[in-house]
Coordinates of C-alpha atoms in Angstrom, one line a residue:
M904 CA -14.7 -95.0 34.0
G905 CA -14.7 -96.9 37.3
I906 CA -12.9 -96.2 40.6
V907 CA -9.2 -95.1 41.5
A908 CA -7.3 -94.7 44.8
G909 CA -5.3 -91.9 46.1
L910 CA -2.6 -92.8 48.7
D911 CA -1.1 -90.2 50.9
S912 CA 2.1 -91.2 52.9
A913 CA 2.3 -88.1 55.4
P914 CA 5.0 -87.8 57.9
D915 CA 3.0 -89.7 60.5
F916 CA 0.4 -91.8 58.8
T917 CA -1.0 -93.3 55.5
R918 CA -4.4 -92.1 54.3
I919 CA -6.0 -93.8 51.3
V920 CA -9.3 -92.6 49.5
V921 CA -11.1 -94.6 46.9
C922 CA -13.0 -92.1 44.5
D923 CA -15.2 -92.5 41.5
T924 CA -13.2 -91.5 38.4
D925 CA -15.9 -89.3 36.9
T926 CA -17.1 -87.0 39.9
G927 CA -14.3 -87.5 42.5
A928 CA -16.8 -88.6 45.2
V929 CA -15.0 -90.4 48.0
L930 CA -16.5 -94.0 48.1
R931 CA -14.3 -95.8 50.7
Q932 CA -11.2 -94.6 52.9
G933 CA -8.6 -96.1 55.0
Y934 CA -6.0 -95.0 57.7
A935 CA -3.0 -96.3 59.5
P936 CA -0.5 -94.4 61.5
H937 CA 3.2 -95.2 60.7
P938 CA 4.8 -97.6 63.2
V939 CA 6.9 -95.8 65.7
D940 CA 10.5 -96.9 66.3
E941 CA 10.7 -97.3 69.9
A942 CA 14.6 -96.7 69.9
E943 CA 13.8 -93.2 68.8
G944 CA 11.8 -92.5 71.9
G945 CA 8.6 -92.1 70.1
G946 CA 7.3 -89.1 68.2
R947 CA 8.6 -88.1 64.7
A948 CA 12.2 -88.8 63.9
A949 CA 14.8 -87.2 61.7
D950 CA 15.7 -90.9 60.4
V951 CA 13.0 -93.1 59.2
D952 CA 13.2 -96.6 57.8
P953 CA 11.2 -96.5 54.6
Q954 CA 9.6 -99.9 55.4
A955 CA 7.4 -98.2 58.0
W956 CA 5.7 -96.3 55.0
L957 CA 5.1 -99.7 53.4
L958 CA 3.7 -101.3 56.6
S959 CA 1.5 -98.3 57.1
L960 CA 0.3 -98.5 53.6
G961 CA -0.6 -102.4 53.9
E962 CA -2.5 -101.9 57.1
A963 CA -4.5 -98.8 55.5
A964 CA -5.2 -100.9 52.4
G965 CA -6.6 -103.6 54.5
G966 CA -10.2 -105.3 54.5
G967 CA -10.4 -105.2 50.7
L968 CA -10.2 -101.3 50.6
L969 CA -8.6 -101.5 47.1
E970 CA -11.0 -104.1 45.5
G971 CA -12.0 -103.0 41.9
V972 CA -9.5 -99.9 41.9
Q973 CA -8.1 -99.5 38.5
A974 CA -5.3 -97.1 39.2
I975 CA -3.5 -95.6 42.2
G976 CA -1.9 -92.2 42.6
V977 CA 0.6 -91.7 45.3
S978 CA 1.2 -88.6 47.4
A979 CA 4.0 -88.4 50.1
Q980 CA 5.8 -86.1 52.5
Q981 CA 8.2 -83.9 50.7
N982 CA 11.9 -83.5 51.3
A983 CA 12.3 -87.1 52.4
L984 CA 15.7 -88.3 51.0
V985 CA 15.9 -91.9 50.4
P986 CA 19.6 -93.0 49.5
L987 CA 20.0 -96.2 47.8
D988 CA 23.2 -98.3 47.0
A989 CA 23.7 -99.9 43.6
Q990 CA 21.4 -102.8 44.4
G991 CA 18.5 -100.8 45.4
A992 CA 18.9 -101.2 49.1
T993 CA 18.8 -98.2 51.6
V994 CA 22.3 -96.9 52.5
R995 CA 20.8 -95.7 55.7
P996 CA 17.4 -94.6 56.9
A997 CA 15.7 -92.0 55.1
L998 CA 16.2 -88.3 56.1
V999 CA 13.0 -86.6 56.7
G1000 CA 11.5 -83.4 57.5
G1001 CA 13.3 -80.0 58.5
D1002 CA 16.4 -81.7 59.6
K1003 CA 18.1 -79.2 62.2
R1004 CA 21.4 -81.2 61.8
A1005 CA 21.7 -79.9 58.3
Q1006 CA 21.4 -76.0 58.9
V1007 CA 25.2 -75.7 58.8
A1008 CA 25.2 -77.7 55.5
A1009 CA 22.5 -75.3 54.1
A1010 CA 24.9 -72.3 54.8
D1011 CA 28.0 -74.3 53.3
L1012 CA 26.1 -75.0 50.1
V1013 CA 24.9 -71.4 49.6
D1014 CA 28.4 -70.2 49.9
A1015 CA 29.9 -73.0 47.7
L1016 CA 27.8 -72.0 44.6
G1017 CA 28.4 -68.2 45.1
G1018 CA 25.5 -66.9 47.3
R1019 CA 21.7 -66.9 47.5
E1020 CA 21.2 -65.4 44.1
A1021 CA 23.3 -68.1 42.4
W1022 CA 21.0 -70.7 43.7
A1023 CA 17.8 -68.9 43.0
Q1024 CA 19.0 -68.6 39.4
A1025 CA 20.1 -72.3 39.2
V1026 CA 17.1 -74.2 40.7
G1027 CA 14.6 -71.4 41.7
C1028 CA 15.4 -71.7 45.5
V1029 CA 18.0 -71.2 48.2
P1030 CA 19.0 -74.4 50.1
Q1031 CA 17.2 -74.8 53.5
A1032 CA 17.9 -77.5 56.0
A1033 CA 14.7 -79.7 55.0
Q1034 CA 15.8 -80.0 51.2
P1035 CA 17.2 -83.2 49.9
V1036 CA 20.4 -81.4 48.4
T1037 CA 21.1 -80.0 51.8
K1038 CA 20.7 -83.4 53.5
L1039 CA 23.2 -84.8 50.9
R1040 CA 25.7 -82.2 51.9
W1041 CA 25.0 -83.3 55.7
L1042 CA 25.5 -87.0 54.8
A1043 CA 28.8 -86.1 52.9
R1044 CA 30.3 -84.4 55.8
S1045 CA 28.9 -86.5 58.7
E1046 CA 28.7 -89.9 57.3
P1047 CA 31.2 -90.1 54.4
E1048 CA 31.3 -93.9 54.4
N1049 CA 27.4 -93.9 53.9
A1050 CA 27.7 -91.0 51.3
A1051 CA 30.3 -93.0 49.2
R1052 CA 27.8 -95.9 48.7
V1053 CA 25.0 -93.8 47.5
A1054 CA 24.2 -94.7 43.9
V1055 CA 20.5 -93.6 43.5
L1056 CA 18.6 -90.8 45.0
M1057 CA 14.9 -91.0 45.5
Q1058 CA 12.1 -89.1 47.6
A1059 CA 9.4 -90.6 49.3
H1060 CA 6.6 -90.8 46.8
D1061 CA 9.4 -91.8 44.0
W1062 CA 10.4 -94.7 46.5
L1063 CA 6.8 -95.9 47.0
V1064 CA 5.9 -95.8 43.5
W1065 CA 8.8 -97.9 42.6
Q1066 CA 7.9 -100.6 45.3
L1067 CA 4.3 -100.7 44.2
L1068 CA 5.6 -101.4 40.7
G1069 CA 7.8 -104.1 42.0
R1070 CA 11.2 -102.3 42.0
P1071 CA 11.7 -102.0 38.2
V1072 CA 14.8 -100.9 36.6
R1073 CA 13.2 -97.7 35.5
R1074 CA 12.7 -95.1 38.3
T1075 CA 10.4 -92.2 38.0
T1076 CA 9.3 -89.0 39.6
D1077 CA 7.2 -86.0 38.6
R1078 CA 7.9 -82.3 38.2
G1079 CA 6.2 -81.4 41.6
G1080 CA 8.5 -83.6 43.5
A1081 CA 11.5 -82.9 41.6
S1082 CA 11.3 -79.1 42.0
G1083 CA 11.6 -79.5 45.6
T1084 CA 15.0 -81.3 45.5
G1085 CA 17.2 -78.4 45.1
Y1086 CA 18.9 -80.1 42.1
W1087 CA 16.0 -79.8 39.6
S1088 CA 15.1 -76.5 38.0
A1089 CA 11.3 -75.7 37.3
A1090 CA 12.2 -73.1 35.0
T1091 CA 14.3 -75.3 32.7
G1092 CA 12.6 -78.6 33.5
A1093 CA 16.0 -80.2 33.9
Y1094 CA 18.2 -81.6 36.6
R1095 CA 21.3 -79.8 37.8
S1096 CA 23.5 -83.0 38.3
D1097 CA 26.5 -80.7 39.1
L1098 CA 24.7 -79.6 42.3
V1099 CA 24.2 -83.3 43.3
E1100 CA 28.1 -83.6 43.0
L1101 CA 28.5 -80.3 44.8
A1102 CA 26.5 -81.7 47.7
L1103 CA 27.4 -85.3 47.7
G1104 CA 30.8 -85.4 46.4
H1105 CA 30.0 -87.7 43.5
Q1106 CA 27.3 -88.2 40.9
A1107 CA 24.2 -90.5 41.6
M1108 CA 21.3 -91.8 39.5
L1109 CA 18.2 -89.6 39.4
P1110 CA 14.7 -90.8 38.8
E1111 CA 13.1 -89.8 35.3
V1112 CA 10.8 -87.0 35.5
V1113 CA 7.5 -88.1 33.9
G1114 CA 4.6 -85.7 32.8
P1115 CA 1.6 -84.9 35.0
A1116 CA -0.9 -87.3 33.1
D1117 CA 1.8 -90.0 32.3
A1118 CA 1.7 -93.4 34.2
A1119 CA 4.8 -94.5 36.1
G1120 CA 4.0 -98.1 35.1
T1121 CA 1.6 -100.9 35.6
T1122 CA 1.9 -103.6 38.2
P1123 CA 2.0 -107.3 37.3
E1124 CA -1.6 -107.4 38.2
G1125 CA -2.5 -104.9 35.6
L1126 CA -3.0 -101.9 38.2
L1127 CA -1.8 -98.6 36.7
I1128 CA 0.1 -96.5 39.0
S1129 CA 0.5 -92.9 38.2
A1130 CA 3.5 -90.4 38.5
G1131 CA 2.7 -89.3 42.0
T1132 CA 3.8 -86.2 43.6
G1133 CA 4.7 -84.3 46.6
E1134 CA 1.9 -83.6 49.4
T1135 CA 2.0 -79.8 48.6
M1136 CA 1.2 -80.3 45.0
A1137 CA -1.3 -83.3 45.6
A1138 CA -3.4 -80.9 48.1
A1139 CA -3.4 -78.0 45.6
F1140 CA -4.6 -80.6 42.9
G1141 CA -7.1 -82.1 45.3
L1142 CA -8.5 -78.5 46.1
G1143 CA -8.7 -77.8 42.5
I1144 CA -7.0 -74.5 42.6
G1145 CA -6.2 -72.7 39.3
L1146 CA -5.0 -69.3 38.0
G1147 CA -5.8 -66.5 40.3
D1148 CA -6.0 -68.7 43.4
A1149 CA -3.6 -68.8 46.2
V1150 CA -3.4 -71.1 49.3
V1151 CA -2.4 -69.8 52.7
S1152 CA -1.4 -72.7 55.2
L1153 CA -1.7 -71.9 58.8
G1154 CA 0.6 -74.4 60.6
A1155 CA 3.1 -73.4 63.4
S1156 CA 4.9 -71.6 60.5
G1157 CA 2.8 -70.4 57.4
S1158 CA 3.2 -70.7 53.7
V1159 CA 1.6 -68.9 50.7
M1160 CA 1.5 -70.6 47.3
A1161 CA -0.3 -69.7 44.2
V1162 CA -0.7 -71.1 40.6
H1163 CA 1.3 -69.3 38.0
P1164 CA 2.0 -70.0 34.5
E1165 CA 5.6 -69.6 34.5
A1166 CA 8.5 -70.4 37.1
L1167 CA 9.6 -67.3 39.0
H1168 CA 13.2 -66.4 39.5
D1169 CA 13.7 -64.6 42.8
Q1170 CA 17.1 -63.5 43.7
S1171 CA 16.3 -62.6 47.3
G1172 CA 15.3 -66.4 47.8
M1173 CA 11.9 -65.4 49.4
I1174 CA 10.2 -67.5 46.6
T1175 CA 10.7 -71.1 46.4
S1176 CA 9.9 -71.8 42.7
L1177 CA 8.1 -75.3 42.7
A1178 CA 6.3 -77.2 39.9
D1179 CA 2.7 -78.2 40.4
A1180 CA 1.0 -81.6 39.4
T1181 CA -0.6 -80.2 36.1
G1182 CA 2.1 -78.7 34.2
M1183 CA 2.1 -75.1 35.8
H1184 CA 4.0 -73.7 38.5
L1185 CA 3.4 -73.1 42.2
P1186 CA 5.7 -70.5 43.7
V1187 CA 5.8 -70.6 47.5
V1188 CA 6.7 -68.1 50.1
T1189 CA 7.1 -69.2 53.6
T1190 CA 6.8 -67.4 56.9
L1191 CA 8.3 -69.0 60.1
N1192 CA 5.7 -67.8 62.3
A1193 CA 1.9 -68.4 62.0
V1194 CA 0.1 -70.5 64.7
R1195 CA 3.0 -70.3 67.0
T1196 CA 2.3 -66.7 67.2
L1197 CA -1.3 -67.5 68.7
R1198 CA -0.1 -70.2 70.9
G1199 CA 2.6 -67.8 72.4
T1200 CA 0.0 -65.2 73.0
A1201 CA -2.4 -67.6 74.5
E1202 CA 0.1 -68.8 76.9
L1203 CA 1.2 -65.2 77.9
L1204 CA -2.4 -64.4 78.5
G1205 CA -3.0 -67.7 80.5
L1206 CA -5.5 -68.9 78.1
P1207 CA -6.0 -72.7 77.7
D1208 CA -6.5 -72.8 73.8
L1209 CA -6.7 -70.9 70.5
E1210 CA -10.6 -71.0 70.9
S1211 CA -10.5 -68.8 74.0
L1212 CA -7.8 -66.6 72.4
S1213 CA -10.0 -65.9 69.4
E1214 CA -13.0 -65.3 71.6
L1215 CA -11.0 -62.5 73.4
A1216 CA -9.8 -60.9 70.3
M1217 CA -13.3 -60.5 69.1
K1218 CA -14.0 -58.2 72.0
S1219 CA -11.4 -55.9 70.7
T1220 CA -11.8 -53.8 67.3
P1221 CA -9.8 -53.8 64.1
G1222 CA -6.4 -52.3 64.8
A1223 CA -6.4 -53.4 68.3
H1224 CA -6.4 -49.8 69.7
G1225 CA -3.1 -49.2 67.9
L1226 CA -1.3 -52.3 69.3
V1227 CA 0.8 -54.0 66.8
L1228 CA 2.7 -57.2 67.0
L1229 CA 5.5 -57.9 64.5
P1230 CA 5.4 -61.9 65.1
Y1231 CA 9.1 -62.6 64.3
L1232 CA 9.3 -64.8 67.3
E1233 CA 11.6 -67.5 65.7
G1234 CA 13.3 -65.1 63.5
E1235 CA 11.7 -64.7 60.0
R1236 CA 12.2 -65.8 56.6
T1237 CA 9.8 -63.2 54.9
P1238 CA 11.3 -60.8 55.4
H1239 CA 14.7 -62.2 55.8
L1240 CA 15.3 -61.5 59.4
P1241 CA 16.8 -64.9 60.7
H1242 CA 18.2 -63.7 64.0
T1243 CA 15.5 -61.0 65.1
A1244 CA 12.9 -61.3 67.7
G1245 CA 9.1 -60.2 67.8
T1246 CA 8.2 -56.7 68.6
L1247 CA 5.2 -55.2 70.2
A1248 CA 4.6 -51.4 69.4
G1249 CA 1.8 -49.0 70.3
L1250 CA 1.6 -49.6 73.8
R1251 CA -0.5 -46.8 75.5
R1252 CA -2.6 -46.9 78.7
E1253 CA -5.7 -47.6 76.7
S1254 CA -4.3 -50.4 74.5
M1255 CA -2.9 -52.4 77.4
R1256 CA -5.8 -54.7 77.8
P1257 CA -5.8 -58.6 77.2
E1258 CA -8.4 -58.3 74.3
H1259 CA -6.2 -55.9 72.2
L1260 CA -3.1 -58.1 72.5
A1261 CA -5.2 -61.0 71.5
R1262 CA -6.3 -59.0 68.4
A1263 CA -2.9 -57.8 67.6
A1264 CA -1.6 -61.4 67.7
F1265 CA -4.2 -62.3 65.0
E1266 CA -3.7 -59.3 63.2
G1267 CA 0.1 -59.6 63.4
M1268 CA 0.1 -63.2 62.0
L1269 CA -2.3 -62.3 59.1
C1270 CA -0.3 -59.3 58.2
G1271 CA 2.9 -61.4 58.1
L1272 CA 1.2 -63.7 55.6
A1273 CA -0.2 -60.7 53.7
D1274 CA 3.5 -59.8 53.3
A1275 CA 4.2 -63.2 51.8
L1276 CA 1.2 -62.5 49.4
D1277 CA 2.6 -59.4 48.4
V1278 CA 5.9 -61.0 47.6
L1279 CA 4.0 -63.1 44.8
R1280 CA 1.6 -60.1 43.9
G1281 CA 4.8 -58.1 43.2
R1282 CA 6.1 -60.6 40.7
G1283 CA 2.8 -60.5 38.7
V1284 CA 1.0 -63.4 40.3
E1285 CA -2.7 -62.7 40.2
V1286 CA -4.7 -63.4 43.4
R1287 CA -8.4 -63.2 43.3
R1288 CA -9.2 -66.1 45.8
V1289 CA -7.3 -67.2 49.0
F1290 CA -7.9 -70.7 50.2
L1291 CA -7.2 -70.8 53.9
L1292 CA -6.1 -74.1 55.3
G1293 CA -5.3 -75.4 58.8
A1294 CA -7.2 -75.8 62.1
A1295 CA -6.8 -72.3 62.9
A1296 CA -8.7 -71.3 59.6
E1297 CA -12.0 -72.1 61.6
L1298 CA -11.3 -69.7 64.3
P1299 CA -13.8 -66.6 64.1
A1300 CA -10.9 -64.2 64.8
V1301 CA -9.1 -65.6 61.7
Q1302 CA -12.2 -65.4 59.5
A1303 CA -13.2 -61.8 60.7
A1304 CA -9.9 -60.3 59.8
A1305 CA -8.4 -62.5 56.9
P1306 CA -10.5 -61.0 53.9
A1307 CA -9.9 -57.5 54.5
L1308 CA -6.1 -57.9 55.4
F1309 CA -5.6 -60.1 52.5
G1310 CA -7.6 -57.9 50.1
A1311 CA -9.4 -61.0 48.4
Q1312 CA -12.1 -63.2 48.9
V1313 CA -11.3 -66.1 51.3
V1314 CA -12.4 -69.6 51.0
V1315 CA -12.3 -72.0 54.0
P1316 CA -12.8 -75.5 52.7
Q1317 CA -14.1 -78.1 55.0
P1318 CA -11.4 -80.4 56.4
A1319 CA -10.8 -83.3 53.9
D1320 CA -7.7 -85.5 52.7
Y1321 CA -6.9 -83.1 50.0
A1322 CA -3.5 -84.6 49.3
A1323 CA -5.0 -88.1 49.0
I1324 CA -7.9 -86.8 46.9
G1325 CA -5.2 -85.0 44.6
A1326 CA -3.3 -88.2 44.3
A1327 CA -6.6 -90.1 43.3
R1328 CA -7.5 -87.4 40.8
Q1329 CA -4.0 -87.8 39.1
A1330 CA -4.6 -91.7 39.1
A1331 CA -8.0 -90.9 37.3
W1332 CA -6.1 -88.5 34.8
A1333 CA -3.3 -91.2 34.0
L1334 CA -6.1 -93.8 33.6
G1335 CA -8.2 -91.8 31.3
V1336 CA -5.2 -90.8 29.1
S1337 CA -4.3 -94.5 29.0
Q1338 CA -7.7 -95.4 27.9
G1339 CA -8.0 -92.5 25.3
T1340 CA -10.9 -90.9 27.2
L1341 CA -9.0 -87.9 28.6
D1342 CA -6.7 -85.3 27.1
P1343 CA -3.2 -85.3 28.7
R1344 CA -3.4 -81.5 28.8
T1345 CA -6.6 -81.5 30.8
P1346 CA -7.1 -83.1 33.9
P1347 CA -10.7 -84.6 35.0
L1348 CA -13.2 -81.9 36.3
W1349 CA -14.0 -83.1 39.8
Q1350 CA -16.5 -81.4 42.0
G1351 CA -15.0 -78.7 44.3
P1352 CA -14.8 -78.9 48.0
A1353 CA -17.4 -77.8 50.4
A1354 CA -16.4 -74.4 51.8
Q1355 CA -17.2 -71.3 53.5
V1356 CA -16.8 -68.2 51.2
L1357 CA -15.9 -64.9 53.0
D1358 CA -15.6 -61.6 51.2
P1359 CA -13.9 -58.4 52.4
G1360 CA -17.0 -56.3 51.5
E1361 CA -17.2 -53.0 53.5
E1362 CA -14.2 -54.2 55.8
L1363 CA -11.8 -53.7 52.9
A1364 CA -10.9 -50.0 53.7
V1365 CA -10.6 -50.9 57.4
G1366 CA -8.4 -53.8 56.7
Q1367 CA -6.1 -51.8 54.6
A1368 CA -5.7 -49.1 57.1
V1369 CA -4.7 -52.0 59.7
R1370 CA -2.2 -53.4 57.2
Q1371 CA -0.8 -49.9 56.8
Q1372 CA -0.3 -49.6 60.6
F1373 CA 1.5 -53.0 60.6
V1374 CA 3.7 -52.0 57.6
S1375 CA 4.7 -48.6 59.3
V1376 CA 5.8 -50.3 62.4
R1377 CA 7.8 -53.0 60.4
E1378 CA 9.5 -50.3 58.4
Q1379 CA 10.4 -48.3 61.5
T1380 CA 11.8 -51.5 63.3
H1381 CA 13.5 -53.2 60.3
P1382 CA 13.9 -50.4 57.7
G1383 CA 14.4 -51.9 54.2
A1384 CA 14.2 -55.3 55.4
F1385 CA 11.2 -56.1 53.1
R1386 CA 11.4 -55.5 49.5
P1387 CA 8.6 -57.3 47.7

């Protein structure tokens, strides 16, 4: 078939991979950071001019990188709201990331619709500060003149696809991107325009949701542009996960997602019901505390880095001599304890050693993520394999404890640009369908990632005992807070 490109516009950079359409082998790649607005004082801002994404894209694609490419797929940061006026110009800079300004707006929206359960039933998630629907509420309250000019709502990948196609009248998105907005339901496959009006104060035009294998259009030069999707969905597609697979991402906060054939309605709001890039569903459960737990413990113990913390933890044994850390350092979403703090339990003279605290930090973080996995399992989601992502997944203390605590085989893929690879795979799919060589229901089979595979083996019973120790302390400290 030829070659295709995947473009990932992340919060800080653009990465492009050029892949063989048949195997997925990466042939060429490009990278460029987003230009930083010095007026923002450097670093990542809550307001970003979308033109920065285009400048970065152009730089990453330099040197003939896209020569011979037949189709492009676009992945981009999720939750970036691009408000446009009736002429297609940006009303204000895009609102990106977990914008803390919108926290009050999130609570307002929850109350305005009648509570968390009402939102979970409507769109499969409870408004959070990062979501576009919440940013719309903030915009209406804080910048009413700008809000009144908003005529069209787009997200980062929608906007980039639209730009690549020459800003046509038709604007498109995909199920994955739409499912994170807070005004599209993965369960019904339809927008809730009433929620846009609830948040913004008036209606706005929303992009057409096209199918996973559909093309968004073709450039004047004949280059096919696929539907595009959000980074989470693109990374899952690039990893090639399917039914029975879950992905645990270890960032400062943590997330657990899994492929499931249907949308999950969770009245507690612990599950965010996203759609994936293939026509399936991608329920996600988030914890506020993951690697920040390890960093805090390293600082407390006077250690320079996480590698040193891991090395120290390996000198302890499973269960950390009875020391249990409930890692709710920033409050917690799973369980819903927004105003709590962390707890260190089981202090005895023999457990008060640095290596046991180090071990308890790793076990506490992983048990918190195992709780998130249990939320999905409790709703009938099958979990046979857990893909572990993030730099901390390489730490020996994580790899030693994770399989037994998760009760599943753990796969640690080698670091790669999985979101960009997923975008390229989507481009290959749309190209194949347009040429009549691929089925719109079946994506191209690409080679899986190189990975370490870790089995719980004989450690499973030990891991479950450690897990039970954690659960006991959690229930004693916060009785009834966690109901998977």
